[in-house]
Coordinates of C-alpha atoms and ligand atoms in Angstrom, one line a residue:
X1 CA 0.0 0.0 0.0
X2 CA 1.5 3.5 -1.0
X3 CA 1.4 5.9 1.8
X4 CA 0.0 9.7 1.3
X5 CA 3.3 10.7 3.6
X6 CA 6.2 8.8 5.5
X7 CA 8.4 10.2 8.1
X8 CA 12.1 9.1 8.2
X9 CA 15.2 10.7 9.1
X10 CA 13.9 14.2 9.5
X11 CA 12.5 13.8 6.1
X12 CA 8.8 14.1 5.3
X13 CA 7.9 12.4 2.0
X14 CA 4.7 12.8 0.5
X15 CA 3.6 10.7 -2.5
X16 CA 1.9 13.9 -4.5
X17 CA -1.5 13.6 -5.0
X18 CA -1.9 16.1 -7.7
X19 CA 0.5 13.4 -10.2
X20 CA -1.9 10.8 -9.5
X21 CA -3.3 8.9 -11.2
X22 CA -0.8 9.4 -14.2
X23 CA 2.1 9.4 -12.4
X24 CA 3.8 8.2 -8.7
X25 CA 5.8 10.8 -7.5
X26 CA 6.9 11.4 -3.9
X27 CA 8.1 15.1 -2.9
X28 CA 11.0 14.8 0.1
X29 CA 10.2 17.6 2.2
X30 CA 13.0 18.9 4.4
X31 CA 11.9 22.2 5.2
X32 CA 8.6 23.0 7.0
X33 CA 8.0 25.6 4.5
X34 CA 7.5 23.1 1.6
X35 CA 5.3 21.1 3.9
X36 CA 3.1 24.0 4.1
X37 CA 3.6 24.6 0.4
X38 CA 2.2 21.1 -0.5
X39 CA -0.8 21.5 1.9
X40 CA -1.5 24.7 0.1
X41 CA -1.1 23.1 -3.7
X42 CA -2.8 19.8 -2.5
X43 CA -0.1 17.6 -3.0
X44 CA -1.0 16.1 0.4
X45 CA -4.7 16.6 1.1
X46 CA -7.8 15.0 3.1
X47 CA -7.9 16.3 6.4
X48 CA -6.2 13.5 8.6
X49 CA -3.1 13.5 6.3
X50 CA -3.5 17.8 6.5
X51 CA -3.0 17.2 9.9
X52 CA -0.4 14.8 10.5
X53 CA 1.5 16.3 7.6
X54 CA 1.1 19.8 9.4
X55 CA 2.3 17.5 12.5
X56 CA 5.8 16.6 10.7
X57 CA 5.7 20.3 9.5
X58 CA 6.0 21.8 13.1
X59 CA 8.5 19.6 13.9
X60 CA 10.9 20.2 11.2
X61 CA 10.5 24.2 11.8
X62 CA 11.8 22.9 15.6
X63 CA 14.6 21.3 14.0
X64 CA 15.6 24.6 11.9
X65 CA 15.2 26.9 15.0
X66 CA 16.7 24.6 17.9
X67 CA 19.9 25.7 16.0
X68 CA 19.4 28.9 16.9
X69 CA 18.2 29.3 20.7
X70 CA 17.3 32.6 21.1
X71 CA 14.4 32.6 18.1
X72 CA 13.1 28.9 19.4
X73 CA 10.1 29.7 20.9
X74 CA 8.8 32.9 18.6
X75 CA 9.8 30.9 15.8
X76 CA 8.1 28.0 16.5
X77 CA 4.8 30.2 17.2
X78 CA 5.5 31.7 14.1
X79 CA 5.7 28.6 11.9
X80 CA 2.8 27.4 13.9
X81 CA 0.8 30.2 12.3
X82 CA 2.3 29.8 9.3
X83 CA 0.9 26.2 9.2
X84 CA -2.5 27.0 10.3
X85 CA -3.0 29.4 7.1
X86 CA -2.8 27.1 4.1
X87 CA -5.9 25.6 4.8
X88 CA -9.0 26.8 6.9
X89 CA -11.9 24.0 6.6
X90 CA -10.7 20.8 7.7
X91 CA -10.2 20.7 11.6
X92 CA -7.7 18.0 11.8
X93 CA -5.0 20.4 10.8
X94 CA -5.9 22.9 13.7
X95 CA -6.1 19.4 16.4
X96 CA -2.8 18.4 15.0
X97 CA -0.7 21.7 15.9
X98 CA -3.1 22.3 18.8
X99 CA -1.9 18.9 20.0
X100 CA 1.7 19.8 19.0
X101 CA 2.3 23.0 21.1
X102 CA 0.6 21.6 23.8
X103 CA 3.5 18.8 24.2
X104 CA 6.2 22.2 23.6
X105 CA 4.3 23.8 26.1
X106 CA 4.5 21.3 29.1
X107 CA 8.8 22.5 28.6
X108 CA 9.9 26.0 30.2
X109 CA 11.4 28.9 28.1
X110 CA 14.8 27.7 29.6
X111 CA 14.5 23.8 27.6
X112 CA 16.8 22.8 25.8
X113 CA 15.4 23.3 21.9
X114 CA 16.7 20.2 21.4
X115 CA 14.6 18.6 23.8
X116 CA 11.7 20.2 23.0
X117 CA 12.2 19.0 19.4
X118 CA 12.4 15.1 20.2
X119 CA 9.2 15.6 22.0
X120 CA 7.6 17.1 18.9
X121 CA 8.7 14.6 16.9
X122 CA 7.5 11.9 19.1
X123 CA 4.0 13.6 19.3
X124 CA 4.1 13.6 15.5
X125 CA 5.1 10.4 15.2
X126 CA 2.1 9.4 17.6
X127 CA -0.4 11.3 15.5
X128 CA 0.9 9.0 12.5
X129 CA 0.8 6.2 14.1
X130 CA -2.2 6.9 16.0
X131 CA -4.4 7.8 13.0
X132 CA -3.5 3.6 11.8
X133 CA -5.6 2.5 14.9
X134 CA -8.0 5.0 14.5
X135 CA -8.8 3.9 10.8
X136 CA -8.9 0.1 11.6
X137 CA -11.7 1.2 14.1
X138 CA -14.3 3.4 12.2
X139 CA -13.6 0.8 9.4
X140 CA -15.0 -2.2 11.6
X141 CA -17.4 0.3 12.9
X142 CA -19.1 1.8 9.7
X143 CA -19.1 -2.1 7.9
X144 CA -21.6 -3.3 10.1
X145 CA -24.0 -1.1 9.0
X146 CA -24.3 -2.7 5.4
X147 CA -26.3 -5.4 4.5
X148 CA -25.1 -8.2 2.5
X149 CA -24.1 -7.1 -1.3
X150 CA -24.7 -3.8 -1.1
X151 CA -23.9 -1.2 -3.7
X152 CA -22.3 2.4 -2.5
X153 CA -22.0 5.6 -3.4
X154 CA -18.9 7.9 -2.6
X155 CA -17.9 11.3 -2.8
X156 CA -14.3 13.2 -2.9
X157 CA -11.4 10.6 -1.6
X158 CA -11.5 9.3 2.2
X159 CA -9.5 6.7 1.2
X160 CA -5.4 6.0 2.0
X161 CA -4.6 9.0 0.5
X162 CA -6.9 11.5 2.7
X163 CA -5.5 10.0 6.0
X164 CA -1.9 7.9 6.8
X165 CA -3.5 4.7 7.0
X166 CA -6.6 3.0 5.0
X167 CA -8.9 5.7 5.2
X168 CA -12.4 6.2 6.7
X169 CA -15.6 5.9 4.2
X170 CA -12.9 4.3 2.1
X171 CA -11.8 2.2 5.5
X172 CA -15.2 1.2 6.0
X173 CA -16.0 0.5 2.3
X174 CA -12.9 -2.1 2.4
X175 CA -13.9 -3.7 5.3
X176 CA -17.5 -4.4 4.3
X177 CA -16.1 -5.4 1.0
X178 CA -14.1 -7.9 2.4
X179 CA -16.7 -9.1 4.7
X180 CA -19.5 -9.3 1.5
X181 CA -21.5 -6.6 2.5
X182 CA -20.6 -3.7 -0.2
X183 CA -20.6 -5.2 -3.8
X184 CA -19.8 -2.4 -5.9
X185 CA -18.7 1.5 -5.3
X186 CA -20.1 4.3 -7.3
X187 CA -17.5 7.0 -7.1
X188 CA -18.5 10.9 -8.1
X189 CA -15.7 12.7 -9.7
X190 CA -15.7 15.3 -7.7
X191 CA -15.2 18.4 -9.8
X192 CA -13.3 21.0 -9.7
X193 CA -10.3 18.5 -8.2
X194 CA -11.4 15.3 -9.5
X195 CA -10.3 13.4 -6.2
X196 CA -12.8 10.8 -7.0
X197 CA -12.0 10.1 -10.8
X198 CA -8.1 10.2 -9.9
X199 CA -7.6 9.1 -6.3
X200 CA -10.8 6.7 -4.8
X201 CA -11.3 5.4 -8.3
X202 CA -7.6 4.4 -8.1
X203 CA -7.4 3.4 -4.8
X204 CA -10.4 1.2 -5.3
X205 CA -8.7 -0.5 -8.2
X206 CA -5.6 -1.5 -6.9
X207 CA -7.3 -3.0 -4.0
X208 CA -9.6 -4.9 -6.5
X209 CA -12.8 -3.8 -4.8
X210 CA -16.0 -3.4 -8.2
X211 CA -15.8 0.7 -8.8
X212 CA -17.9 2.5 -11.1
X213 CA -17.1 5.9 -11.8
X214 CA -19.7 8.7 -12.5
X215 CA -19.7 12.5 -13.0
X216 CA -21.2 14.2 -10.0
X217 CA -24.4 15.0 -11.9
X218 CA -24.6 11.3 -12.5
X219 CA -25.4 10.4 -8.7
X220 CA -29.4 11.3 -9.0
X221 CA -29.8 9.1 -11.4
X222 CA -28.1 5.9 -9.9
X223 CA -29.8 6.3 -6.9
X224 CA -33.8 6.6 -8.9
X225 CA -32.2 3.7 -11.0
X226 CA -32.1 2.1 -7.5
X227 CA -28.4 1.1 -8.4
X228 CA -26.9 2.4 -4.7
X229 CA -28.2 1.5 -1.6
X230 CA -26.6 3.9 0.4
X231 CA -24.1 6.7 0.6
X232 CA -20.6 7.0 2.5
X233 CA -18.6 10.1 2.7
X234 CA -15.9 11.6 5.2
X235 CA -15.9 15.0 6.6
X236 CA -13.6 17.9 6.9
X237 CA -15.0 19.4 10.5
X238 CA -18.3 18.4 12.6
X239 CA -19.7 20.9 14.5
X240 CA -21.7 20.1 18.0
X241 CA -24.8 19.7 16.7
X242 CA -23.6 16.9 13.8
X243 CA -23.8 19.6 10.4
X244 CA -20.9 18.2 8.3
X245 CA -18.2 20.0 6.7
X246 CA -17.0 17.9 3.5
X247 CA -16.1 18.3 0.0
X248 CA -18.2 20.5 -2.7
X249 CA -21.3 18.3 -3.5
X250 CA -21.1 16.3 -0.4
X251 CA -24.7 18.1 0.4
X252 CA -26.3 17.8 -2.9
X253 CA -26.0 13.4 -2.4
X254 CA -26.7 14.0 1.2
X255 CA -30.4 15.8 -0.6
X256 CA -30.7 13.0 -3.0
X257 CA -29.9 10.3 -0.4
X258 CA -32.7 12.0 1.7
X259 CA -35.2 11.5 -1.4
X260 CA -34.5 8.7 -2.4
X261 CA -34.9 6.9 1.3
X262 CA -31.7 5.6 1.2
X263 CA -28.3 6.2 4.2
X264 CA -26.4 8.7 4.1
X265 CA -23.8 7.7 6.3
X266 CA -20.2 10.4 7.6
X267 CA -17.0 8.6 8.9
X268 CA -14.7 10.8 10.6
X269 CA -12.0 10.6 13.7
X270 CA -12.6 12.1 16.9
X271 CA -9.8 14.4 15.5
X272 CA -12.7 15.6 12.6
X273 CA -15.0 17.3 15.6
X274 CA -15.4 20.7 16.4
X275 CA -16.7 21.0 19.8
X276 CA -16.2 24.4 20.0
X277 CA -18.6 25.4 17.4
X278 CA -22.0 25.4 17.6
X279 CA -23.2 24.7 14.2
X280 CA -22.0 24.3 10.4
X281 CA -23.0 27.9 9.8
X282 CA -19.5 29.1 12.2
X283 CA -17.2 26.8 9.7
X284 CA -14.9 28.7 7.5
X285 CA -15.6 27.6 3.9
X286 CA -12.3 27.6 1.6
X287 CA -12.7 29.5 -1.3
X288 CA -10.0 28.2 -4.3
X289 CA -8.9 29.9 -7.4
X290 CA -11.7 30.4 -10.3
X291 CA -8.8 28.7 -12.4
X292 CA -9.8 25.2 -10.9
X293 CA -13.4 25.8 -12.3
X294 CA -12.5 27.6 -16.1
X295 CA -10.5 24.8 -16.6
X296 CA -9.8 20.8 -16.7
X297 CA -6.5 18.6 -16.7
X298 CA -5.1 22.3 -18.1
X299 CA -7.5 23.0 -20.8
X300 CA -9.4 26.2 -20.6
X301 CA -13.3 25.5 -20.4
X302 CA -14.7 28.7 -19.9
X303 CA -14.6 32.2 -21.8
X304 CA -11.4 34.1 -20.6
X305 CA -13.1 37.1 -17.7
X306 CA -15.7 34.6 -16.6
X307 CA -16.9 35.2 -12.7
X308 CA -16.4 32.2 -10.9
X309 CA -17.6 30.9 -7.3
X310 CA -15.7 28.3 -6.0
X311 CA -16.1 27.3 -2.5
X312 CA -14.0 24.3 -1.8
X313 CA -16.5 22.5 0.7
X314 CA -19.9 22.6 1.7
X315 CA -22.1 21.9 4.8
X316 CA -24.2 18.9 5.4
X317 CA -27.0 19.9 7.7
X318 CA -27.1 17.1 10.6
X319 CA -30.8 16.6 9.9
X320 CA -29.5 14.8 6.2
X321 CA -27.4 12.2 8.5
X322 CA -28.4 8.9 9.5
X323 CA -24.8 8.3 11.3
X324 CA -21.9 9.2 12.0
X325 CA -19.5 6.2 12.4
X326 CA -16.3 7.1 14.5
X327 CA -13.5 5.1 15.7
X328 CA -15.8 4.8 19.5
X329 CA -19.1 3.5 17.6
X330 CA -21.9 4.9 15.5
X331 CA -23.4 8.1 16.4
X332 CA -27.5 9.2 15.5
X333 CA -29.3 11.6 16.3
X334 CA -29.9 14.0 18.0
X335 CA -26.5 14.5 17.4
X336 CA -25.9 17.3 19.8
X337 CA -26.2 14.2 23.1
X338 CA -24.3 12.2 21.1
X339 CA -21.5 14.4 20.2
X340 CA -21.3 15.9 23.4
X341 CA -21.0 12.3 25.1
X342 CA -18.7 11.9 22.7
X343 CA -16.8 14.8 24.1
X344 CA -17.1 14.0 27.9
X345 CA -15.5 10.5 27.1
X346 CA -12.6 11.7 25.0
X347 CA -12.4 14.9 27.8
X348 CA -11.9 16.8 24.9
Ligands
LIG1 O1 -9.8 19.4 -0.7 P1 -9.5 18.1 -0.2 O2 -9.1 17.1 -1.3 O3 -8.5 18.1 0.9 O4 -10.9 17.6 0.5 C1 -10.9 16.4 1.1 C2 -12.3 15.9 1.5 O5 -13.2 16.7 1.4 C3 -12.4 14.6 2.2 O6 -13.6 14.0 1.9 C4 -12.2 14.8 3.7 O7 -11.1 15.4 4.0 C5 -12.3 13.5 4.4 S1 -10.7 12.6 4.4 C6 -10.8 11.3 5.3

């Protein structure tokens, strides 16, 4: 199984996912900079890989600055920052340096940079490692909930490449594959990005599970046609009350789900959860260049001066759920008890 990234040696490598599927290319980041650089371009994306990659990224701004003492701790504030900025939706990314200068933060002014660093790179390597378990849960988890031989719909990538292990709706669709419950995978394209066409569709291949790939104005139609019998997608934040932050489109099969009577199910880490807002209305919603929209695989589709809206991710309202399936069990409504258990047990 190719990794999204791999730590070794103070050396982050990330297999870029904006080569796939033509090509395999891994970029050796040694410099937190160009970690933030590929979280920015999308080379690594899907917001448990954003986070441990942003993780790796903290750690290797330590290592710069723990040769110069004096700058340590501004600097690592500052590359902190830094970090946060290249992408606003997904949570996972805030969690991950969160959980990162909390560790830096148990050490006085007077540490030793160099021991401050080790720890970092120790808590990194435990959010990498960590995020392994956390997959293999939600994946057991969410199969359950499939009859035998059904047939799934999926939007964006939550596979491998979105996280450093197997994925969650991808996770999940693996398991239950392997256990004869899912059948076949309808996967949306996902415009502008085309994560589905080039990344689950290719993940789903190489792991020889049935894949069928549509365009996202496809998915309407294969569910009337009766051809999907439910729907499985990640998330990029969860507020308290259960609305779901998650690729563009994500809410359009979460509506059609909805009238067609059939699941619409979300599988996210604890990680994924925003406890601190209220409701999907408080998420910041990435807005991307109009470039992404005018024009495919570099081939202008659009008259030159066109105006262009293109938010990066929409909201889910929690009332379009049937579950949530996390890595501590499956969560229904009302979703505001639920989370906030959810919260109380992790003491998050
Ligand atoms: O813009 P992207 O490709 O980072 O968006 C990714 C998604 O929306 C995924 O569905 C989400 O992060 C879940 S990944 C397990």
């Amino acid at each position: 199984m190719l990794r999204s990234l791999e730590w070794r040696a103070g050396c982050l490598t990330l297999l870029n996912q904006t080569a796939l599927p033509g090509s395999t290319e891994f970029i050796d980041c040694r410099d937190w900079r160009r970690v933030a650089e590929a979280i920015r371009r999308l080379e690594v994306r899907g917001a448990p890989a954003i986070g441990a990659a942003a993780a790796f990224g903290l750690v290797l701004g330590a290592r710069e600055l723990a040769a110069r003492p004096g700058d340590f701790w501004p600097g690592l504030l500052s590359v902190a920052e830094e970090l946060r900025g290249t992408r606003p939706t997904a949570v996972n990314l805030f969690w991950a340096i969160d959980r990162m200068l909390s560790v830096a933060s148990r050490y006085g002014s007077g540490a030793d940079p160099a021991a401050v660093t080790a720890a970092l790179e120790e808590e990194a390597v435990a959010i990498a490692h960590e995020d392994e378990a956390v997959n293999r849960s939600i994946s057991v988890n969410g199969a359950a909930l499939f009859p035998p031989q059904s047939a799934v719909l999926t939007h964006c990538n939550a596979g491998a490449l979105a996280t450093v292990a197997f994925g969650t709706a991808l996770g999940v669709i693996g398991e239950a594959w392997r256990q004869g419950r899912i059948s076949r995978v309808f996967a949306d394209e996902t415009r502008p990005l085309l994560q589905g066409a080039r990344l689950t569709a290719w993940e789903l291949k190489n792991e020889g599970i049935p894949v069928t790939l549509i365009t996202d104005n496809m998915a309407g139609w294969v569910m009337q046609r009766g051809l999907v019998q439910a729907a499985i997608v990640g998330a990029d934040r969860i507020t308290a009350n259960g609305d779901v932050a998650n690729k563009i489109g994500t809410y359009s099969v979460a509506v059609l789900a909805k009238e067609h009577g059939i699941p619409f199910y979300v599988a996210a880490p604890v990680s994924t959860f925003d406890f601190s807002l209220a409701s999907g209305a408080d998420i910041p919603i990435e807005e991307r260049s109009p470039a992404e929209v005018t024009s495919l695989g570099g081939v202008r589709t659009a008259p030159e001066g066109i105006d262009v809206f293109n938010p990066a991710f929409d909201v889910t309202p929690n009332r379009l759920v049937t579950a949530i399936i996390t890595e501590h069990g499956v969560l229904r409504a009302p979703y505001t008890e639920a989370i906030a258990a959810l919260r109380d047990k992790k003491g998050c």
